[in-house]
Amino acid sequence: MIHVIATIKLKEGSREKFLGILKENVPRVLAEQGCRGYTPAVDLESGIPVQAAPRVDTVTIIEAWDGLEELRVHLKAPHMLSYREKVQGLVKNVGIHVLTPA
């Protein structure tokens, strides 16, 4: 199994619209073969001293996949291509970390 942490930096003030489009797509992703988890999250102010400042215009997606092949298929899935097209004007940039259990 692998994990993916996707960090999506959004244009100012576009988070709610982006989240609406993303949440609409989540059931399609969860139905993909090899998807074990796909959870959108936003920063929470915790008051814990070591926490970085909350990022208001950032959404993080925490993913779990059976393997790299399933992740590669996911990235090319028709619903993902459609999703990317819908959010194109809302997103500044996207970065991912692909992780394996230690």
Coordinates of C-alpha atoms in Angstrom, one line a residue:
M1 CA 0.0 0.0 0.0
I2 CA 1.1 3.6 -0.7
H3 CA -0.1 6.9 0.7
V4 CA -0.4 10.2 -1.2
I5 CA -0.5 13.6 0.4
A6 CA -1.8 16.1 -2.2
T7 CA -1.5 19.8 -1.4
I8 CA -3.7 22.1 -3.5
K9 CA -3.0 25.8 -3.2
L10 CA -6.0 27.8 -4.3
K11 CA -6.6 31.3 -5.6
E12 CA -7.7 33.6 -2.8
G13 CA -11.3 33.2 -1.8
S14 CA -12.0 30.1 -3.9
R15 CA -11.8 27.4 -1.3
E16 CA -15.6 26.8 -0.8
K17 CA -16.3 26.6 -4.5
F18 CA -13.3 24.3 -5.0
L19 CA -14.4 22.0 -2.1
G20 CA -17.9 21.7 -3.6
I21 CA -16.4 20.4 -6.9
L22 CA -13.9 18.2 -5.1
K23 CA -16.5 16.6 -2.7
E24 CA -18.8 15.9 -5.7
N25 CA -15.9 13.8 -7.2
V26 CA -14.9 11.9 -4.0
P27 CA -17.4 9.0 -4.4
R28 CA -16.1 8.4 -7.9
V29 CA -12.5 8.2 -6.6
L30 CA -13.5 5.9 -3.7
A31 CA -15.1 3.6 -6.2
E32 CA -11.9 3.2 -8.1
Q33 CA -10.1 -0.2 -8.0
G34 CA -7.3 0.0 -5.5
C35 CA -8.5 3.1 -3.6
R36 CA -8.4 2.5 0.1
G37 CA -9.0 6.1 1.2
Y38 CA -9.4 9.6 -0.3
T39 CA -10.1 12.3 2.4
P40 CA -10.1 16.1 1.7
A41 CA -8.9 18.1 4.7
V42 CA -8.3 21.8 5.6
D43 CA -6.0 23.2 8.3
L44 CA -7.4 23.5 11.8
E45 CA -6.1 26.1 14.3
S46 CA -5.2 23.9 17.2
G47 CA -3.2 26.2 19.5
I48 CA -0.4 23.6 19.5
P49 CA 2.9 25.6 19.5
V50 CA 4.7 23.5 16.9
Q51 CA 1.8 23.7 14.4
A52 CA 2.5 25.9 11.4
A53 CA 0.1 28.8 10.7
P54 CA -3.2 27.6 9.2
R55 CA -3.3 27.9 5.4
V56 CA -6.7 29.4 4.5
D57 CA -6.4 28.8 0.8
T58 CA -5.0 25.3 0.9
V59 CA -6.7 21.9 0.7
T60 CA -4.9 18.7 1.5
I61 CA -6.1 15.3 0.2
I62 CA -4.9 12.3 2.2
E63 CA -5.0 9.2 -0.1
A64 CA -4.3 5.5 0.3
W65 CA -3.9 3.2 -2.7
D66 CA -3.0 -0.5 -3.2
G67 CA 0.0 0.6 -5.3
L68 CA 1.6 2.9 -7.8
E69 CA -0.3 1.3 -10.7
E70 CA -3.6 2.1 -9.2
L71 CA -2.5 5.7 -8.5
R72 CA -1.4 6.0 -12.2
V73 CA -4.8 4.8 -13.4
H74 CA -6.5 7.2 -11.0
L75 CA -4.6 10.1 -12.4
K76 CA -5.9 9.3 -15.9
A77 CA -9.5 8.4 -15.0
P78 CA -12.2 10.3 -16.9
H79 CA -13.7 11.8 -13.8
M80 CA -10.3 13.1 -12.7
L81 CA -9.8 14.7 -16.1
S82 CA -13.2 16.3 -15.8
Y83 CA -12.5 17.4 -12.2
R84 CA -9.2 19.1 -13.2
E85 CA -11.0 21.0 -16.0
K86 CA -13.7 22.2 -13.6
V87 CA -11.2 23.5 -10.9
Q88 CA -8.6 24.8 -13.4
G89 CA -9.4 28.5 -12.7
L90 CA -9.5 28.0 -8.9
V91 CA -6.1 26.3 -8.4
K92 CA -2.7 28.1 -8.2
N93 CA -0.7 24.9 -7.9
V94 CA -0.7 21.3 -6.8
G95 CA 2.1 19.3 -5.1
I96 CA 2.1 15.6 -4.1
H97 CA 4.1 13.4 -1.8
V98 CA 3.9 9.7 -2.6
L99 CA 4.8 7.6 0.5
T100 CA 5.3 4.0 1.5
P101 CA 5.0 2.7 5.0
A102 CA 8.3 2.8 6.9

